[in-house]
PDB file of C-alpha atoms in Angstrom:
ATOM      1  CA  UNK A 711       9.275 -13.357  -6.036  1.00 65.00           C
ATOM      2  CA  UNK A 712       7.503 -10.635  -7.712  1.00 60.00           C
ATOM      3  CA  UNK A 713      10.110  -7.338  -7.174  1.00 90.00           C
ATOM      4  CA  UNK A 714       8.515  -3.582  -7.364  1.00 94.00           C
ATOM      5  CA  UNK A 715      11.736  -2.037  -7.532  1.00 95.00           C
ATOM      6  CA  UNK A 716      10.673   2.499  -6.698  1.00 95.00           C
ATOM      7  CA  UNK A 717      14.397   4.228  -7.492  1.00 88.00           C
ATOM      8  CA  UNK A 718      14.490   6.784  -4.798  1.00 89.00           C
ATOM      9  CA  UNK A 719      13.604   6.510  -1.602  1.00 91.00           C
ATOM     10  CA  UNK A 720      14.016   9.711  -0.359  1.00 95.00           C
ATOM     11  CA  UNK A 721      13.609  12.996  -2.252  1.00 95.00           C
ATOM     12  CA  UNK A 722      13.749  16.691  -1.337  1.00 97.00           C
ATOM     13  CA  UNK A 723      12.686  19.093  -3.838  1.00 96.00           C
ATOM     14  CA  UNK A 724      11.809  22.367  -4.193  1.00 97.00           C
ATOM     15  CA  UNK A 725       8.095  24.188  -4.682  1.00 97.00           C
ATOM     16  CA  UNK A 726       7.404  24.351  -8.569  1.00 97.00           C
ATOM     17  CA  UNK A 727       9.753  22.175  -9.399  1.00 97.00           C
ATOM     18  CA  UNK A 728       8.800  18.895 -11.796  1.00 97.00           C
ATOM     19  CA  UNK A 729       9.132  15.249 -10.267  1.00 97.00           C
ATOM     20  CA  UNK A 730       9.471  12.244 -11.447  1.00 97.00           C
ATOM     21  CA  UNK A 731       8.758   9.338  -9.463  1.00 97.00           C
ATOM     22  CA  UNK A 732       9.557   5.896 -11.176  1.00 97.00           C
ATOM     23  CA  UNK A 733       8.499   2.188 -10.833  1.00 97.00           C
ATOM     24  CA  UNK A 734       9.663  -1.065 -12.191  1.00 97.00           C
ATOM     25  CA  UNK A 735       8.254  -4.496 -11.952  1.00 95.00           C
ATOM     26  CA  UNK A 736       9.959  -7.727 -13.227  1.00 94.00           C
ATOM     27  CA  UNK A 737       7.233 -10.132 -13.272  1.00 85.00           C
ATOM     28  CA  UNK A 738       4.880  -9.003 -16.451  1.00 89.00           C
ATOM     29  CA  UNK A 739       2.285  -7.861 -14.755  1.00 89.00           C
ATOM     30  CA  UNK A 740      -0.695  -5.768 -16.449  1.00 88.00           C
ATOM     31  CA  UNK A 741      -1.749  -3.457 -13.648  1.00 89.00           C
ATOM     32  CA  UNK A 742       0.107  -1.074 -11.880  1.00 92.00           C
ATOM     33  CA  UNK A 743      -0.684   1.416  -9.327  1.00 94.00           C
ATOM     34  CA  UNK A 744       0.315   4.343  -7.553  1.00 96.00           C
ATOM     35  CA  UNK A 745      -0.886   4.950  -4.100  1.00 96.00           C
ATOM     36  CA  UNK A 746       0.216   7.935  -1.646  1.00 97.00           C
ATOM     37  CA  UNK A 747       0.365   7.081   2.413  1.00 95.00           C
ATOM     38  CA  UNK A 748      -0.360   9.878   4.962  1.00 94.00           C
ATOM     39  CA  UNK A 749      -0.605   9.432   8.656  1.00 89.00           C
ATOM     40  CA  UNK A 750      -4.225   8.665   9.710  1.00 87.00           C
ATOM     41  CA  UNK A 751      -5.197   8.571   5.964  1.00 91.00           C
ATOM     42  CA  UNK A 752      -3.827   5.286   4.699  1.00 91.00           C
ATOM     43  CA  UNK A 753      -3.211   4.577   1.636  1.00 93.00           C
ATOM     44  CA  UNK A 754      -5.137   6.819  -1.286  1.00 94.00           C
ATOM     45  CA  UNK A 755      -5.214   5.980  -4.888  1.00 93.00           C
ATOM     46  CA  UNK A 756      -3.399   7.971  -7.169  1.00 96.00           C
ATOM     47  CA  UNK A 757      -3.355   6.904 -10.739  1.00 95.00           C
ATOM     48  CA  UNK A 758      -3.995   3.285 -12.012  1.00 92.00           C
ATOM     49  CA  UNK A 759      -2.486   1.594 -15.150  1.00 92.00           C
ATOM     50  CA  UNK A 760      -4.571  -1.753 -16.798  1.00 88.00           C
ATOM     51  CA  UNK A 761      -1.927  -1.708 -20.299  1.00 88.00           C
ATOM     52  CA  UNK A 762       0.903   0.120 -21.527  1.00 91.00           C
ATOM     53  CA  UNK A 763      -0.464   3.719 -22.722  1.00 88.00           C
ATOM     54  CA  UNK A 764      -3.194   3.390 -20.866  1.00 89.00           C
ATOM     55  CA  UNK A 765      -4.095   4.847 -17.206  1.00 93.00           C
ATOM     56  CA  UNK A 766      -7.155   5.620 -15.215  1.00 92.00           C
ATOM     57  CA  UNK A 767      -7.846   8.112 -12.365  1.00 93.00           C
ATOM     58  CA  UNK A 768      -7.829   6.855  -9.140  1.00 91.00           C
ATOM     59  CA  UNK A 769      -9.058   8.914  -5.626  1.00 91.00           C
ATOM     60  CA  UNK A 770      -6.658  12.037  -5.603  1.00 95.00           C
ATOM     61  CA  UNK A 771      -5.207  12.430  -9.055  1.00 96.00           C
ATOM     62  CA  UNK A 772      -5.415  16.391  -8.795  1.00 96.00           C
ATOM     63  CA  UNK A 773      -2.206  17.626  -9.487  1.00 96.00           C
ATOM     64  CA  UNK A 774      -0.184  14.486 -10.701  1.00 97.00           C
ATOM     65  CA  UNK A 775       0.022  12.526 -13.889  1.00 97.00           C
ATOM     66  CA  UNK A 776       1.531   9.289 -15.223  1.00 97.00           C
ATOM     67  CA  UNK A 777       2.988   7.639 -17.504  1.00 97.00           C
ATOM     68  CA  UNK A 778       3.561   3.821 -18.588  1.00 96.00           C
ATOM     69  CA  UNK A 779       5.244   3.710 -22.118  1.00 95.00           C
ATOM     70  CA  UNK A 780       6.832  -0.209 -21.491  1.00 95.00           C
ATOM     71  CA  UNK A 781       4.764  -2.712 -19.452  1.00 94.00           C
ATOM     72  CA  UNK A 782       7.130  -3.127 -16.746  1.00 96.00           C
ATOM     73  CA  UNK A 783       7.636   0.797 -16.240  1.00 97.00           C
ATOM     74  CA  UNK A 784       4.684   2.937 -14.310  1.00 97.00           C
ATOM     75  CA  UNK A 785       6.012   6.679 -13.961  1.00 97.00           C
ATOM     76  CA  UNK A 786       4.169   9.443 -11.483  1.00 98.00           C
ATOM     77  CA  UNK A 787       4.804  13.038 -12.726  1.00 98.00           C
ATOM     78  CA  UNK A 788       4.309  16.183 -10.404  1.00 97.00           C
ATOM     79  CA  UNK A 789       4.013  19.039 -12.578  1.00 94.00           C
ATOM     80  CA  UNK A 790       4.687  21.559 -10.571  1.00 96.00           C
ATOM     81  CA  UNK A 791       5.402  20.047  -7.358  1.00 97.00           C
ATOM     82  CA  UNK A 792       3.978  22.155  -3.735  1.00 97.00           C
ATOM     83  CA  UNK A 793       4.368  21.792  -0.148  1.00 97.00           C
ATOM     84  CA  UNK A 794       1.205  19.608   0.131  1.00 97.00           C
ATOM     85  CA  UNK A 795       2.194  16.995  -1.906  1.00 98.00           C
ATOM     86  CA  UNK A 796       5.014  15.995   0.561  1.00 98.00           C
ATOM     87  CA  UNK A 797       4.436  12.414   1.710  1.00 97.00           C
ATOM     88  CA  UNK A 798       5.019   8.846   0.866  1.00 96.00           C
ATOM     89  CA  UNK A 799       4.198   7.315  -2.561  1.00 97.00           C
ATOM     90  CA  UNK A 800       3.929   3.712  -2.933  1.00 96.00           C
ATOM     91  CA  UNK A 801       3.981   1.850  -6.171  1.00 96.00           C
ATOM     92  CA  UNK A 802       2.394  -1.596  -6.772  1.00 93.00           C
ATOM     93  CA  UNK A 803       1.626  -4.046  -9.581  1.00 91.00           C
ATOM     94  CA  UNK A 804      -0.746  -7.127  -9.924  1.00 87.00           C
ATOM     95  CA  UNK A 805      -1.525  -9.753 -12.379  1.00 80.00           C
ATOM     96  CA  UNK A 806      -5.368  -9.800 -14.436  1.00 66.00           C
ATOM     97  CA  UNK A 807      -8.388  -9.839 -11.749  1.00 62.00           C
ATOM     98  CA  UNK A 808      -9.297 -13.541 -11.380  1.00 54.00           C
ATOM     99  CA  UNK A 809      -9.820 -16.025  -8.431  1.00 48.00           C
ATOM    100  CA  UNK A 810      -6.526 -15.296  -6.167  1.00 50.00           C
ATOM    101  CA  UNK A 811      -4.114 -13.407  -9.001  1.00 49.00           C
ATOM    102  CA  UNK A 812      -5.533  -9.549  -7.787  1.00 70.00           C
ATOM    103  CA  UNK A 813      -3.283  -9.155  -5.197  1.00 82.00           C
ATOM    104  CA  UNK A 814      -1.015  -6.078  -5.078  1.00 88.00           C
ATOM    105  CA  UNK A 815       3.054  -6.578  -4.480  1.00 90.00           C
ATOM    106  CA  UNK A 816       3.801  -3.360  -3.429  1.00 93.00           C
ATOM    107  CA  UNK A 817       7.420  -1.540  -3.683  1.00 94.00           C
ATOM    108  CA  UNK A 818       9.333   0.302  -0.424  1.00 93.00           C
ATOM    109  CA  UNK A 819       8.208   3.805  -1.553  1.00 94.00           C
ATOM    110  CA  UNK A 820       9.238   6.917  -1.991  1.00 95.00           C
ATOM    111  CA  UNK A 821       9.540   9.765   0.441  1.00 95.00           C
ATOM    112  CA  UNK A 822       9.451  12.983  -1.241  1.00 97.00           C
ATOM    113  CA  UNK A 823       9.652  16.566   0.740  1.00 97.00           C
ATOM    114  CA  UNK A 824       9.160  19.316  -1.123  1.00 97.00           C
ATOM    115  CA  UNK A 825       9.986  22.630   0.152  1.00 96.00           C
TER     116      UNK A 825
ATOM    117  CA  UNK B1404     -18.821   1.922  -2.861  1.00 68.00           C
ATOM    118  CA  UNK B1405     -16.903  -0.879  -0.673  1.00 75.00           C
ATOM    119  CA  UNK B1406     -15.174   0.851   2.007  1.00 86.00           C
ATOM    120  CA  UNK B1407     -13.462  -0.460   5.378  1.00 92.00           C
ATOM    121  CA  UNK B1408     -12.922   0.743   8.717  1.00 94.00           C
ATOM    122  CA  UNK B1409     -10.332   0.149  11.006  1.00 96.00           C
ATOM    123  CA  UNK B1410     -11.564   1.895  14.639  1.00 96.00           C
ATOM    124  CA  UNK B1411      -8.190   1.673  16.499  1.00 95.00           C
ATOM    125  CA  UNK B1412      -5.407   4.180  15.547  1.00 95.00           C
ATOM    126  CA  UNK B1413      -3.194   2.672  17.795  1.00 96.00           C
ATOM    127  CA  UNK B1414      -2.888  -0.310  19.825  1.00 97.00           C
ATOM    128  CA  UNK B1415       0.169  -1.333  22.245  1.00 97.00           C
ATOM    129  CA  UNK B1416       0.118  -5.125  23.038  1.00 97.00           C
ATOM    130  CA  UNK B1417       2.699  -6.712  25.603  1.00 97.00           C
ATOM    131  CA  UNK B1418       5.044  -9.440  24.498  1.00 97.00           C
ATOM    132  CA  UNK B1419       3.543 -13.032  24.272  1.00 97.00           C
ATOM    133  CA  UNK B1420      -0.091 -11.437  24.475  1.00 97.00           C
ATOM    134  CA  UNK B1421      -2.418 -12.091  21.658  1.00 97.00           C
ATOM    135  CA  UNK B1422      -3.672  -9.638  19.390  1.00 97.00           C
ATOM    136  CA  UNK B1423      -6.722  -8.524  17.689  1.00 97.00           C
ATOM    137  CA  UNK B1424      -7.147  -5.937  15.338  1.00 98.00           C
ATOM    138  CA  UNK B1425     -10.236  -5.187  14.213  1.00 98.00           C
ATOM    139  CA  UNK B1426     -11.673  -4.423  10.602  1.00 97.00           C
ATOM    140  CA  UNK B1427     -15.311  -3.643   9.268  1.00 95.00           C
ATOM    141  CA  UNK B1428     -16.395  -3.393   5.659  1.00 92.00           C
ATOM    142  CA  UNK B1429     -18.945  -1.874   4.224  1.00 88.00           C
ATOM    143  CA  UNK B1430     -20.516  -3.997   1.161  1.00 73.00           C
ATOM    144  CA  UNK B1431     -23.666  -6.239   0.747  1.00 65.00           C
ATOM    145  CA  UNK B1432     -22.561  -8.908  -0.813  1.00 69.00           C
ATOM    146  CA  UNK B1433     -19.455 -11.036   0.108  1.00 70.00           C
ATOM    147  CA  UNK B1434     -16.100  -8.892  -0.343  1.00 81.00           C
ATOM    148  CA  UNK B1435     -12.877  -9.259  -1.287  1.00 86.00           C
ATOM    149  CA  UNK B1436     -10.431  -8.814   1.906  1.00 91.00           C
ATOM    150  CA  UNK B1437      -7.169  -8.019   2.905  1.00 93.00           C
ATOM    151  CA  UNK B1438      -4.484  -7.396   5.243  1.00 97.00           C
ATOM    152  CA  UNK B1439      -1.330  -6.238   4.736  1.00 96.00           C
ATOM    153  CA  UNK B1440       1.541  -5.084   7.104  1.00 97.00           C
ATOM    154  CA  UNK B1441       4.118  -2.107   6.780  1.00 95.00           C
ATOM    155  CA  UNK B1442       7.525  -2.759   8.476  1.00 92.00           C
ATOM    156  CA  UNK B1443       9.090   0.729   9.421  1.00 86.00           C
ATOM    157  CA  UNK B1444      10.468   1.866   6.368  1.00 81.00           C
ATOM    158  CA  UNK B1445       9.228  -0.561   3.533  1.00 84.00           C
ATOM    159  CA  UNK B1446       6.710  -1.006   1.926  1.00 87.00           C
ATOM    160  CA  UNK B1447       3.163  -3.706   2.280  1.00 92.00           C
ATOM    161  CA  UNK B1448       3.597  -7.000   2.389  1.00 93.00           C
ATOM    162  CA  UNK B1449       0.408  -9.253   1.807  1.00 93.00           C
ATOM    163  CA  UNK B1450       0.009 -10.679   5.142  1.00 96.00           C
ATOM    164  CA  UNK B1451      -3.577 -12.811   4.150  1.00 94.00           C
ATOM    165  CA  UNK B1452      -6.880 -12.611   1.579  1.00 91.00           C
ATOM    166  CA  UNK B1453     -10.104 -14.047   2.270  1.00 90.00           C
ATOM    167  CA  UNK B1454     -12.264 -14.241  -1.458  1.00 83.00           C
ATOM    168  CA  UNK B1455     -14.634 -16.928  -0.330  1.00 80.00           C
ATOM    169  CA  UNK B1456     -14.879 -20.158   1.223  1.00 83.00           C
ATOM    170  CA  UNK B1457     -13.757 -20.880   4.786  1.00 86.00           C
ATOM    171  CA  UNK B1458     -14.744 -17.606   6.901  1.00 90.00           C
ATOM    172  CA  UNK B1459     -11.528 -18.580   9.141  1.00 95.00           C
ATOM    173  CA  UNK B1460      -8.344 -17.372   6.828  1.00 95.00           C
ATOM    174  CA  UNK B1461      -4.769 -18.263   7.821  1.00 96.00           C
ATOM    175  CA  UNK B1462      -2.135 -15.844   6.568  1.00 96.00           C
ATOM    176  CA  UNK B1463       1.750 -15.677   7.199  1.00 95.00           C
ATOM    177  CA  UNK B1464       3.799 -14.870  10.292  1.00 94.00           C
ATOM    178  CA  UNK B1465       1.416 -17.200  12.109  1.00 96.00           C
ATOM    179  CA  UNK B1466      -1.889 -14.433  11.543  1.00 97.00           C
ATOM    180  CA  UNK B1467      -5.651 -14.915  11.256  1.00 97.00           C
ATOM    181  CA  UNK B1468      -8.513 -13.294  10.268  1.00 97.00           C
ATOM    182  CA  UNK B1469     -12.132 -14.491  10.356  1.00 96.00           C
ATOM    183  CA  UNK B1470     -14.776 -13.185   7.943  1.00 93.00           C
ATOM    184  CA  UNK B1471     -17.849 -12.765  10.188  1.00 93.00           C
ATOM    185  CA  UNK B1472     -20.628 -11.409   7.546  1.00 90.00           C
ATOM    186  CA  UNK B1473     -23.424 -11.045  10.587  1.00 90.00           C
ATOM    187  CA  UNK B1474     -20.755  -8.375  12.004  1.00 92.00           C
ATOM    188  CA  UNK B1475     -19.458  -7.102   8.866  1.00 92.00           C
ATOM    189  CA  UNK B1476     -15.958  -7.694  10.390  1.00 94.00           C
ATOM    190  CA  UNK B1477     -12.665  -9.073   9.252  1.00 96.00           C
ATOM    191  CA  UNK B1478     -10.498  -8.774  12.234  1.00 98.00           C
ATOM    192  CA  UNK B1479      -6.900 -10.204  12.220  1.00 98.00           C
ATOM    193  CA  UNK B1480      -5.570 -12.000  15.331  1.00 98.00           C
ATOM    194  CA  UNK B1481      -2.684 -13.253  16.703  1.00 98.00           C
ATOM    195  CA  UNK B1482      -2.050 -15.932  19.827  1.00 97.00           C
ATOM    196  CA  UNK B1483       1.028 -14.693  20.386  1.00 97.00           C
ATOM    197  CA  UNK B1484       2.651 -11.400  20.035  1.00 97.00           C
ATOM    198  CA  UNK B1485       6.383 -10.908  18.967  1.00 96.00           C
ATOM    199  CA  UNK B1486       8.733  -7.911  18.796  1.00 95.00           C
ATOM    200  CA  UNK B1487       8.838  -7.946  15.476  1.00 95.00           C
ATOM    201  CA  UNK B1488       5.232  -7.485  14.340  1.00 96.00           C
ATOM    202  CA  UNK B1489       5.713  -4.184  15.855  1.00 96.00           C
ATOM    203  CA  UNK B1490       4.411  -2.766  12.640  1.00 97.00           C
ATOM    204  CA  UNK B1491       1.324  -0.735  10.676  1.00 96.00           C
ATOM    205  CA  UNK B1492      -1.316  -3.078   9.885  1.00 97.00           C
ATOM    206  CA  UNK B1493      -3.603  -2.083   6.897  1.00 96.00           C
ATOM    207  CA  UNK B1494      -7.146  -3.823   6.103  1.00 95.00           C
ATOM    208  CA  UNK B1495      -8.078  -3.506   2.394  1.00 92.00           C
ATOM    209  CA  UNK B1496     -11.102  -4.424   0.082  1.00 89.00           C
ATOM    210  CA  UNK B1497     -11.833  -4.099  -3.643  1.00 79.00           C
ATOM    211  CA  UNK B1498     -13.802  -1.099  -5.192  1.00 67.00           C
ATOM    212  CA  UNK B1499     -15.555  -0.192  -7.860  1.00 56.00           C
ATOM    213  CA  UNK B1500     -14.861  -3.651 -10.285  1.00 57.00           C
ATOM    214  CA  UNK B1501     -11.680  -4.815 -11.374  1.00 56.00           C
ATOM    215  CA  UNK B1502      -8.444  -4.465  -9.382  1.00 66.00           C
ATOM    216  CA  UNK B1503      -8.920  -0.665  -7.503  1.00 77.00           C
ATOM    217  CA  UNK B1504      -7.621  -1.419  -3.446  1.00 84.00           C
ATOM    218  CA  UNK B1505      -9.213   0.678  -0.990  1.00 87.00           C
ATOM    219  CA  UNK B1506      -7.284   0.946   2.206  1.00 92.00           C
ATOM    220  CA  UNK B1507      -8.094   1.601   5.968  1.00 93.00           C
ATOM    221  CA  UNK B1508      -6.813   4.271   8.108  1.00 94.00           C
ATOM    222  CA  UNK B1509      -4.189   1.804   9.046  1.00 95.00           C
ATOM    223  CA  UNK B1510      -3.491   0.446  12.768  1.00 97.00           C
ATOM    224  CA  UNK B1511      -0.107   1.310  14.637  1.00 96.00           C
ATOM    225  CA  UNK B1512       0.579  -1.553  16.510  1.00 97.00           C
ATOM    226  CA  UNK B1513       3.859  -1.286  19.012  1.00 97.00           C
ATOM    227  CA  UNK B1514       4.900  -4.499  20.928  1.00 97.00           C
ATOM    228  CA  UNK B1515       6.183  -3.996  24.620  1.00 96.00           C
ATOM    229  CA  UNK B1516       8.563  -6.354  25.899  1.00 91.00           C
TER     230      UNK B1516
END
């Protein structure tokens, strides 16, 4: 099984302060994505990844970047994080678009509070 | 853009009921469609896709969803309710070319036994 492995699943910082959220996957795939989840929103695009050193906005990108130096790594930055950017980030990877290989395996997320 | 709505925020289903949760898209020609579930505290799981072909999909956990194009529906069913798909139930489609998801609102669905 494909494994989206997100290393913290719970994180409390402070306003102004920088994050680093960070994302693994262990079965080559090209894309990756980074979604955020809030109540009665679903799931919003972020930032989306097609190669290594390359990324593409998604939906909401305002105040976040990324970064994906190795294939299998897919990093989401918060400069400067504030109180509105509390909430639930979910990473997820796929395989090249094609008949039945663009589906998204999707990690457990990250809960992040800032204060 | 391709875009889907899922009208029900919430939905409480007793035990052994069936299920139907209800999805519409927004696209003219045939879409690519998902559903995916959220366990409390993890993340999605794919739960079926429908690309083309048969309109009547069948997915894992004993789900299905029929593709009704005169509707502009996807809605995912279920005969038979159990505990465990107590859960958030998310209806996606593709946007804008290649591999961008766009998600529903999401449905809460809580089982009553």
């Amino acid at each position: 099984d494909v494994k989206v492995t997100q290393s913290s699943r719970y994180l409390v910082k402070r306003t102004g302060e920088k994050v680093f959220l960070e994302c693994v996957q262990d079965m080559d795939h090209e894309n990756m994505f980074w979604y955020r989840q809030d109540p009665g929103l679903g799931l919003r695009l972020i930032y989306f990844s097609y190669d290594v050193k390359m990324k593409e906005k998604g939906d909401i990108p305002e105040g976040y970047s990324v970064s994906r130096e190795k294939k299998e790594r897919f990093s989401l930055i918060l400069e400067s994080a504030s109180t509105n950017q509390t909430s639930m980030y979910l990473c997820a990877s796929s395989s090249e678009p094609g008949s039945g290989a663009n589906v998204l395996t999707f990690g457990a997320g990250s809960r992040l509070t800032v204060l | 853009a391709q875009s889907v709505t899922q009208p029900d925020i919430h939905i409480t289903v007793s035990e052994g009921a069936s299920l139907e949760l209800r999805c519409n898209y927004s696209y003219g020609a045939t879409p690519y469609l998902f559903w995916y579930v959220q366990s409390p505290g993890q993340g999605l799981q794919l739960l079926l896709k429908y690309f083309s072909g048969d309109t009547l999909v069948q997915g894992i956990k004993g789900f299905e969803a029929e593709f009704k194009r005169s509707q502009s529906s996807f809605n995912l069913r279920k005969p038979s309710v159990h505990w465990s798909d107590a859960a958030e139930y998310f209806c996606a489609t593709f946007t804008g070319g290649g591999n961008k998801l766009t998600f529903g609102t999401g449905t809460q669905l809580k089982v009553e036994l």
